[in-house]
Each structure stands twice: as structure tokens, then as C-alpha cells.
Amino acid sequence: MATLTLTGNALDNAIKLVSDKCAYVTLEAIESSSVRHATCIVTATGPIEFTVKSNADYTVYSTSLTAPEPVTGISASHLKYGQTAVLTLSGDPQISSIKVSSDKCTGMVLDATSSAATRTARCTVTGTGDMKLTVTNTSGGTTFYTQTVSVPEPQVTLVTSLGTVVMELNPTAAPITVKNFLAYVNQSPSFYNGTLFHRVISGFMAQGGGFTTGMNQKPKVPTGITLESQNGLLNVRGSVAMAREGPATGSPETDATRNSATYQFFVNLVNNAFLNYASSSNPGYAVFGKVISGMDVIDLMAAQPTATKNGYSDVPVTDITITSATQTQ
């Protein structure tokens, strides 16, 4: 809604006001012989023509005013997959009725207007790569501004008693698994803080996330996640996969065993092709990421002596503890 102030002589005369880009023009009551106000709904940006006419339709005055673009730039912070991004809109966003949408960010909330020169919006990031942001009028019929920002692949940093490991996750190939893993990482405090790499087999893999000192198992989760082992990611050296329950010896795989992964994960020390999907009766294990830094730390884990503790085999004699797990990207 624009407010227009008309000045000049004899504004108490019978006049009318028209415009090419301002609809529902309303002349207010006469205030004096030299001042009168009007209102209208701005329907476009850029130059807007206003014409004052007499009742006999003679043009007595015309002018052009400029409606600024409501948004001229968007900066994004906390742009992490699965988390809440903060978008800062610059330009003239405070006085305009606008809506912000995105192809990879859901639950968009636009903050209330204020006296500041910028305005913020928040949404939950649901994809990686190029994310398109679009500013429109509230009906979505007019687009004011578009911008593309890049969302990086999520990364999780594990600080362990033997060193730091950085894992890059692949939510495109394994969306269910990545969402599940990050939900544990991003608990406050992280679910993985204080857990162990409790099963380490040289020439095979290092498994963690399920036990604390003394081989005390974390509380079991009644329902696991859907197995995503047919996603094209392979159990090669450095890949990160979800651990799950296997069938009893001599028994076939069932939906209960296939979809039993919860919070335990493992890092492949070598190429373990036999862990890949082969068939519905041999569905393998779902890879959802890879180690991009600290594979030497995983190798160091494999060099530690192991023993049987509390009935569990291949347990490092000296605890290998995850002191912190953080989504760092």
C-alpha cells in the first residue's frame, strides 16, 4: 500500500488520480487547498506513472515515481544439510508483501517486518548442491528476485582418543541413512559422545557408536531404518556404512534384519565386496559416506590389540573413545 501526497494550488478542485502500476487508487478527503493524500496498491517495481485529471478528463499533472525492488540480494548462513539456514534479504524487504520459497529448503518462515534495512527468513535445508531461492508477491504470481546458493555435502567430525576423523555423507544416495545418522550426531549432547569403537578387525573394518566404557550398550531402539544398500555406493576402503543385525546362522534374511540399523556404524579398512548388495536374500550393508580426513587414525585403530570383553570379541584392549561428534558442514 503506497501513500501519495499531492501538493499544489486548488487541490480542493474536483480531480481524479490514475496510474499504470498502482491499483485501487483512492483519493482521501480534502485537507486543505494545497495538500491532499491518496493511497493505492503497488503492483510492480520500477517506474510508475501517475496522472491527475479533471472531472472533464483533462490532464492537469503527471509524474513518474520509482518503486524499488523489494529484494536485491540474499546472504545465507548456517547452510548445512538437515539444519536451519538463516537467509538475510537486502534491498527494500520491509515495506513489501513478499514470500520466499526454495526447491531445497522447507518450512520457510519470514520474520516480521521491522525498522531494519534487512529482513531474515529461516528454513530447513533438505538437499545439497545448487539451491534456488525465489522471492515473489504473496500470491506467487509475480517474481521479484531469484538467487542460487550452494549447499555443501554434510560432514561430520569425530574426535577420538586416537585422533580426528572427518566423514563426508551422501544424502543424495542415502537420504534415510544420512538423516538418521545426523539425528544422532546433532542430539545435545551428541549421542555419540563417550561411545567407543568397540569392534575393530584388522584387514576388515572398525565399528563404533553403540557401546560405552565397560562394553555397556546404549539403549536399544525398537525400530530400525529402511536398508539403502542398493544406492550405488560400495563397501570400499574408507567408506562408512551402517551396522545392522544379521540373521541367525542358517536362517534367511527378513525385513526385521534388513531394516534393523539404528546408530552403530563402521568404516571399511579394505574393499569388502561381500558386504555389497547381491540379492534380496543377501542384501548387504548400506554405505552412506566416506572418510575424507583421518583414515590414518582408522588404520591406527586396526593396529591396536584386541580381546574378548563381556562376551564381545574383537574389542580393543584400550578404549578407543569418541569424545565428540559434530556436524561441521
Tab-separated table of C-alpha atoms in Angstrom:
chain	number	residue	atom	x	y	z
A	1	MET	CA	0.000	0.000	0.000
A	2	ALA	CA	1.542	3.283	-1.117
A	3	THR	CA	0.627	6.656	0.374
A	4	LEU	CA	0.781	9.581	-2.040
A	5	THR	CA	0.891	13.240	-1.046
A	6	LEU	CA	-0.452	15.695	-3.634
A	7	THR	CA	0.652	19.311	-3.271
A	8	GLY	CA	-0.091	22.438	-5.248
A	9	ASN	CA	-2.818	25.035	-5.649
A	10	ALA	CA	-6.530	24.444	-5.639
A	11	LEU	CA	-6.395	20.759	-4.665
A	12	ASP	CA	-9.886	21.197	-3.391
A	13	ASN	CA	-10.999	21.097	-7.018
A	14	ALA	CA	-12.737	18.028	-8.404
A	15	ILE	CA	-9.894	15.749	-9.592
A	16	LYS	CA	-9.109	12.110	-10.078
A	17	LEU	CA	-5.829	10.169	-9.943
A	18	VAL	CA	-4.902	7.233	-12.196
A	19	SER	CA	-1.805	5.069	-12.510
A	20	ASP	CA	-0.416	2.319	-14.743
A	21	LYS	CA	1.141	0.221	-11.918
A	22	CYS	CA	-0.769	1.267	-8.825
A	23	ALA	CA	-4.224	-0.239	-8.477
A	24	TYR	CA	-7.229	0.638	-6.335
A	25	VAL	CA	-6.333	4.348	-6.221
A	26	THR	CA	-8.308	6.142	-3.524
A	27	LEU	CA	-8.319	9.901	-3.043
A	28	GLU	CA	-8.760	10.854	0.571
A	29	ALA	CA	-10.842	13.705	1.873
A	30	ILE	CA	-9.745	17.270	1.133
A	31	GLU	CA	-7.355	18.503	3.824
A	32	SER	CA	-6.656	21.977	2.514
A	33	SER	CA	-6.410	23.930	-0.705
A	34	SER	CA	-2.773	22.826	-1.112
A	35	VAL	CA	-2.464	19.266	0.355
A	36	ARG	CA	-4.359	16.077	-0.337
A	37	HIS	CA	-3.458	12.389	0.144
A	38	ALA	CA	-4.201	9.262	-1.823
A	39	THR	CA	-3.475	5.551	-1.445
A	40	CYS	CA	-3.022	2.679	-3.879
A	41	ILE	CA	-1.685	-0.885	-4.130
A	42	VAL	CA	1.671	-1.059	-5.910
A	43	THR	CA	1.544	-3.871	-8.486
A	44	ALA	CA	5.043	-3.662	-9.996
A	45	THR	CA	8.526	-2.316	-9.447
A	46	GLY	CA	10.428	0.288	-11.423
A	47	PRO	CA	8.908	3.480	-12.930
A	48	ILE	CA	5.223	4.039	-12.114
A	49	GLU	CA	3.232	6.709	-13.934
A	50	PHE	CA	0.708	8.855	-12.049
A	51	THR	CA	-1.700	11.200	-13.781
A	52	VAL	CA	-4.035	13.771	-12.238
A	53	LYS	CA	-7.099	14.538	-14.337
A	54	SER	CA	-10.030	16.856	-14.016
A	55	ASN	CA	-13.550	15.532	-13.985
A	56	ALA	CA	-13.713	16.525	-17.633
A	57	ASP	CA	-10.772	14.135	-18.202
A	58	TYR	CA	-8.206	16.848	-18.922
A	59	THR	CA	-4.702	16.014	-17.736
A	60	VAL	CA	-3.640	18.640	-15.244
A	61	TYR	CA	-0.473	16.937	-13.965
A	62	SER	CA	1.614	13.798	-14.498
A	63	THR	CA	4.740	12.376	-12.924
A	64	SER	CA	6.758	9.174	-12.689
A	65	LEU	CA	7.826	7.655	-9.377
A	66	THR	CA	10.059	4.629	-8.882
A	67	ALA	CA	9.098	1.620	-6.778
A	68	PRO	CA	12.298	-0.064	-5.561
A	69	GLU	CA	12.922	-3.784	-5.904
A	70	PRO	CA	11.870	-5.415	-2.636
A	71	VAL	CA	14.921	-7.705	-2.624
A	72	THR	CA	18.250	-7.111	-4.323
A	73	GLY	CA	20.351	-9.774	-2.607
A	74	ILE	CA	20.224	-12.766	-0.247
A	75	SER	CA	23.040	-13.919	2.009
A	76	ALA	CA	22.826	-17.330	3.662
A	77	SER	CA	24.363	-18.516	6.914
A	78	HIS	CA	24.334	-21.884	8.723
A	79	LEU	CA	23.803	-23.505	5.342
A	80	LYS	CA	24.067	-27.126	6.499
A	81	TYR	CA	22.113	-30.099	5.225
A	82	GLY	CA	19.333	-31.046	7.643
A	83	GLN	CA	19.704	-27.899	9.720
A	84	THR	CA	18.047	-24.484	9.847
A	85	ALA	CA	19.504	-21.971	7.408
A	86	VAL	CA	19.223	-18.235	8.031
A	87	LEU	CA	18.604	-16.106	4.938
A	88	THR	CA	19.178	-12.356	5.101
A	89	LEU	CA	17.266	-10.354	2.489
A	90	SER	CA	18.652	-6.966	1.493
A	91	GLY	CA	17.087	-4.264	-0.645
A	92	ASP	CA	13.692	-2.950	0.424
A	93	PRO	CA	12.076	-6.020	2.010
A	94	GLN	CA	10.451	-4.261	4.955
A	95	ILE	CA	7.665	-2.393	3.199
A	96	SER	CA	6.724	-5.064	0.676
A	97	SER	CA	4.341	-8.008	0.884
A	98	ILE	CA	6.638	-10.838	-0.186
A	99	LYS	CA	7.055	-14.587	0.027
A	100	VAL	CA	10.303	-16.579	-0.052
A	101	SER	CA	10.450	-20.145	-1.365
A	102	SER	CA	13.136	-22.672	-2.247
A	103	ASP	CA	13.478	-26.004	-4.015
A	104	LYS	CA	15.721	-27.477	-1.294
A	105	CYS	CA	14.629	-25.697	1.878
A	106	THR	CA	11.299	-26.443	3.555
A	107	GLY	CA	9.279	-24.847	6.341
A	108	MET	CA	10.169	-21.332	5.207
A	109	VAL	CA	9.358	-18.688	7.829
A	110	LEU	CA	9.754	-14.989	7.012
A	111	ASP	CA	10.435	-12.804	10.029
A	112	ALA	CA	8.121	-9.939	10.849
A	113	THR	CA	8.924	-6.530	9.422
A	114	SER	CA	10.998	-4.124	11.485
A	115	SER	CA	12.786	-0.842	11.080
A	116	ALA	CA	15.957	-2.567	9.916
A	117	ALA	CA	17.185	-2.352	6.329
A	118	THR	CA	17.229	-6.139	6.012
A	119	ARG	CA	14.829	-8.959	6.756
A	120	THR	CA	15.540	-12.569	7.646
A	121	ALA	CA	13.925	-15.876	6.764
A	122	ARG	CA	14.566	-19.377	8.083
A	123	CYS	CA	14.084	-22.820	6.578
A	124	THR	CA	15.295	-26.410	6.948
A	125	VAL	CA	17.831	-27.462	4.308
A	126	THR	CA	16.714	-30.668	2.573
A	127	GLY	CA	19.206	-31.020	-0.269
A	128	THR	CA	22.771	-30.351	-1.342
A	129	GLY	CA	24.254	-28.693	-4.411
A	130	ASP	CA	22.592	-25.709	-6.073
A	131	MET	CA	19.623	-24.413	-4.070
A	132	LYS	CA	17.325	-21.875	-5.752
A	133	LEU	CA	15.784	-19.092	-3.673
A	134	THR	CA	12.805	-17.208	-5.105
A	135	VAL	CA	11.116	-14.042	-3.823
A	136	THR	CA	7.589	-13.398	-5.064
A	137	ASN	CA	4.495	-11.486	-4.052
A	138	THR	CA	2.329	-13.293	-1.513
A	139	SER	CA	0.206	-14.962	-4.196
A	140	GLY	CA	3.303	-16.209	-6.016
A	141	GLY	CA	2.167	-14.640	-9.270
A	142	THR	CA	4.978	-12.082	-9.574
A	143	THR	CA	8.642	-12.965	-9.167
A	144	PHE	CA	10.789	-10.168	-7.772
A	145	TYR	CA	14.136	-11.889	-7.326
A	146	THR	CA	15.907	-15.258	-7.684
A	147	GLN	CA	19.281	-16.380	-6.440
A	148	THR	CA	21.151	-19.684	-6.294
A	149	VAL	CA	23.326	-20.671	-3.339
A	150	SER	CA	25.392	-23.811	-2.945
A	151	VAL	CA	24.786	-26.285	-0.121
A	152	PRO	CA	27.845	-28.452	0.600
A	153	GLU	CA	27.698	-32.177	1.267
A	154	PRO	CA	27.321	-32.699	5.028
A	155	GLN	CA	30.432	-33.524	7.013
A	156	VAL	CA	30.751	-34.974	10.500
A	157	THR	CA	33.908	-34.648	12.566
A	158	LEU	CA	34.647	-37.367	15.104
A	159	VAL	CA	37.271	-36.502	17.695
A	160	THR	CA	38.578	-39.778	19.117
A	161	SER	CA	41.194	-40.738	21.689
A	162	LEU	CA	43.483	-41.683	18.790
A	163	GLY	CA	42.875	-38.648	16.567
A	164	THR	CA	40.299	-36.850	14.453
A	165	VAL	CA	38.268	-38.384	11.637
A	166	VAL	CA	36.182	-36.351	9.159
A	167	MET	CA	33.420	-38.112	7.244
A	168	GLU	CA	31.543	-36.721	4.245
A	169	LEU	CA	27.983	-38.030	3.932
A	170	ASN	CA	25.938	-38.598	0.787
A	171	PRO	CA	22.272	-37.668	1.356
A	172	THR	CA	21.502	-37.926	-2.363
A	173	ALA	CA	22.314	-41.635	-2.484
A	174	ALA	CA	21.320	-42.496	1.096
A	175	PRO	CA	18.780	-39.915	2.327
A	176	ILE	CA	17.179	-42.101	5.013
A	177	THR	CA	20.501	-43.269	6.421
A	178	VAL	CA	22.098	-39.815	6.437
A	179	LYS	CA	19.066	-38.230	8.098
A	180	ASN	CA	19.106	-40.949	10.759
A	181	PHE	CA	22.850	-40.636	11.422
A	182	LEU	CA	22.737	-36.842	11.651
A	183	ALA	CA	19.814	-37.042	14.075
A	184	TYR	CA	22.088	-38.938	16.473
A	185	VAL	CA	25.064	-36.655	15.811
A	186	ASN	CA	23.039	-33.490	16.404
A	187	GLN	CA	21.458	-34.509	19.687
A	188	SER	CA	22.550	-32.198	22.504
A	189	PRO	CA	24.919	-33.526	23.664
A	190	SER	CA	25.682	-35.753	20.710
A	191	PHE	CA	24.516	-39.347	21.104
A	192	TYR	CA	27.993	-40.487	20.077
A	193	ASN	CA	29.915	-38.539	22.713
A	194	GLY	CA	31.601	-41.046	25.003
A	195	THR	CA	30.897	-44.073	22.795
A	196	LEU	CA	33.599	-46.472	21.639
A	197	PHE	CA	34.972	-48.003	18.505
A	198	HIS	CA	34.137	-51.293	20.166
A	199	ARG	CA	34.749	-53.834	17.376
A	200	VAL	CA	37.915	-53.486	15.316
A	201	ILE	CA	39.198	-56.198	12.993
A	202	SER	CA	42.439	-55.591	11.115
A	203	GLY	CA	42.014	-56.093	7.374
A	204	PHE	CA	38.233	-55.736	7.682
A	205	MET	CA	36.557	-52.803	9.463
A	206	ALA	CA	36.261	-50.607	12.578
A	207	GLN	CA	32.789	-50.420	14.135
A	208	GLY	CA	31.558	-47.869	16.657
A	209	GLY	CA	28.749	-45.826	18.121
A	210	GLY	CA	26.926	-48.407	20.214
A	211	PHE	CA	28.828	-49.045	23.448
A	212	THR	CA	30.437	-47.074	26.254
A	213	THR	CA	33.307	-47.977	28.590
A	214	GLY	CA	32.899	-51.437	30.066
A	215	MET	CA	31.070	-52.590	26.921
A	216	ASN	CA	27.803	-51.177	28.166
A	217	GLN	CA	25.416	-50.994	25.228
A	218	LYS	CA	23.465	-47.828	24.562
A	219	PRO	CA	19.657	-48.199	24.883
A	220	LYS	CA	18.268	-50.262	22.043
A	221	VAL	CA	15.931	-48.653	19.517
A	222	PRO	CA	12.833	-50.762	18.805
A	223	THR	CA	12.605	-49.887	15.113
A	224	GLY	CA	15.435	-49.588	12.625
A	225	ILE	CA	15.637	-47.708	9.343
A	226	THR	CA	14.969	-48.888	5.808
A	227	LEU	CA	18.057	-50.529	4.306
A	228	GLU	CA	19.544	-48.458	1.454
A	229	SER	CA	22.167	-50.920	0.218
A	230	GLN	CA	21.130	-50.599	-3.458
A	231	ASN	CA	22.145	-46.938	-3.693
A	232	GLY	CA	25.241	-47.407	-5.849
A	233	LEU	CA	27.704	-46.784	-3.018
A	234	LEU	CA	30.100	-49.664	-2.362
A	235	ASN	CA	31.841	-51.016	0.700
A	236	VAL	CA	35.330	-49.961	-0.367
A	237	ARG	CA	38.227	-48.821	1.773
A	238	GLY	CA	37.336	-45.619	3.616
A	239	SER	CA	33.595	-45.920	3.073
A	240	VAL	CA	31.235	-45.526	6.029
A	241	ALA	CA	28.277	-47.892	6.368
A	242	MET	CA	25.560	-48.684	8.887
A	243	ALA	CA	25.859	-51.801	11.032
A	244	ARG	CA	22.735	-53.921	11.381
A	245	GLU	CA	21.630	-57.236	12.789
A	246	GLY	CA	22.224	-60.281	10.647
A	247	PRO	CA	20.036	-63.376	10.610
A	248	ALA	CA	20.778	-66.279	12.915
A	249	THR	CA	23.128	-68.865	11.471
A	250	GLY	CA	21.289	-70.881	8.858
A	251	SER	CA	18.296	-68.535	8.845
A	252	PRO	CA	17.263	-66.320	5.911
A	253	GLU	CA	17.209	-62.533	5.872
A	254	THR	CA	13.911	-60.974	6.880
A	255	ASP	CA	12.575	-57.426	6.811
A	256	ALA	CA	13.346	-57.260	10.526
A	257	THR	CA	17.044	-57.985	9.966
A	258	ARG	CA	17.365	-55.972	6.742
A	259	ASN	CA	15.880	-52.863	8.344
A	260	SER	CA	17.495	-53.136	11.762
A	261	ALA	CA	20.194	-50.434	11.536
A	262	THR	CA	19.889	-47.755	14.216
A	263	TYR	CA	23.004	-45.974	15.485
A	264	GLN	CA	26.030	-48.257	15.026
A	265	PHE	CA	28.267	-47.618	12.004
A	266	PHE	CA	31.543	-48.922	10.637
A	267	VAL	CA	34.433	-47.805	8.441
A	268	ASN	CA	35.754	-50.280	5.877
A	269	LEU	CA	39.507	-50.805	6.203
A	270	VAL	CA	39.698	-52.609	2.831
A	271	ASN	CA	37.446	-53.243	-0.145
A	272	ASN	CA	34.767	-55.549	1.274
A	273	ALA	CA	32.813	-56.531	-1.829
A	274	PHE	CA	30.965	-59.279	0.047
A	275	LEU	CA	29.213	-56.567	2.091
A	276	ASN	CA	27.608	-55.035	-1.021
A	277	TYR	CA	24.064	-55.781	-2.146
A	278	ALA	CA	23.889	-59.076	-4.042
A	279	SER	CA	20.231	-60.115	-3.832
A	280	SER	CA	17.160	-59.852	-1.621
A	281	SER	CA	18.461	-62.825	0.337
A	282	ASN	CA	21.938	-61.260	0.570
A	283	PRO	CA	21.161	-57.509	0.805
A	284	GLY	CA	24.484	-56.352	2.214
A	285	TYR	CA	25.115	-53.159	4.183
A	286	ALA	CA	24.233	-49.575	3.309
A	287	VAL	CA	27.124	-47.211	2.624
A	288	PHE	CA	26.210	-43.573	3.302
A	289	GLY	CA	29.506	-41.704	3.313
A	290	LYS	CA	33.285	-41.818	3.243
A	291	VAL	CA	36.258	-40.756	5.328
A	292	ILE	CA	37.865	-37.686	3.747
A	293	SER	CA	40.384	-36.999	6.524
A	294	GLY	CA	41.822	-39.181	9.257
A	295	MET	CA	41.923	-42.568	7.549
A	296	ASP	CA	45.335	-42.936	9.202
A	297	VAL	CA	43.502	-42.763	12.528
A	298	ILE	CA	41.206	-45.628	11.439
A	299	ASP	CA	44.315	-47.606	10.412
A	300	LEU	CA	45.833	-46.885	13.836
A	301	MET	CA	42.685	-48.308	15.444
A	302	ALA	CA	43.198	-51.511	13.454
A	303	ALA	CA	46.723	-51.813	14.828
A	304	GLN	CA	45.572	-51.888	18.460
A	305	PRO	CA	45.469	-55.201	20.325
A	306	THR	CA	42.000	-56.627	20.897
A	307	ALA	CA	40.440	-59.133	23.265
A	308	THR	CA	37.087	-60.531	24.341
A	309	LYS	CA	35.257	-58.391	26.891
A	310	ASN	CA	31.923	-59.146	28.499
A	311	GLY	CA	31.272	-61.768	25.846
A	312	TYR	CA	32.082	-59.452	22.914
A	313	SER	CA	35.023	-60.316	20.656
A	314	ASP	CA	37.469	-58.036	18.812
A	315	VAL	CA	37.218	-55.300	21.457
A	316	PRO	CA	40.274	-53.005	21.678
A	317	VAL	CA	42.128	-53.674	24.932
A	318	THR	CA	42.480	-49.928	25.473
A	319	ASP	CA	39.270	-47.993	24.896
A	320	ILE	CA	39.081	-46.044	21.639
A	321	THR	CA	36.637	-43.341	22.654
A	322	ILE	CA	34.680	-40.846	20.562
A	323	THR	CA	34.986	-37.730	22.676
A	324	SER	CA	32.856	-35.582	20.360
A	325	ALA	CA	30.780	-35.900	17.184
A	326	THR	CA	29.818	-32.701	15.387
A	327	GLN	CA	28.218	-31.801	12.074
A	328	THR	CA	30.855	-29.378	10.869
A	329	GLN	CA	29.417	-28.774	7.385
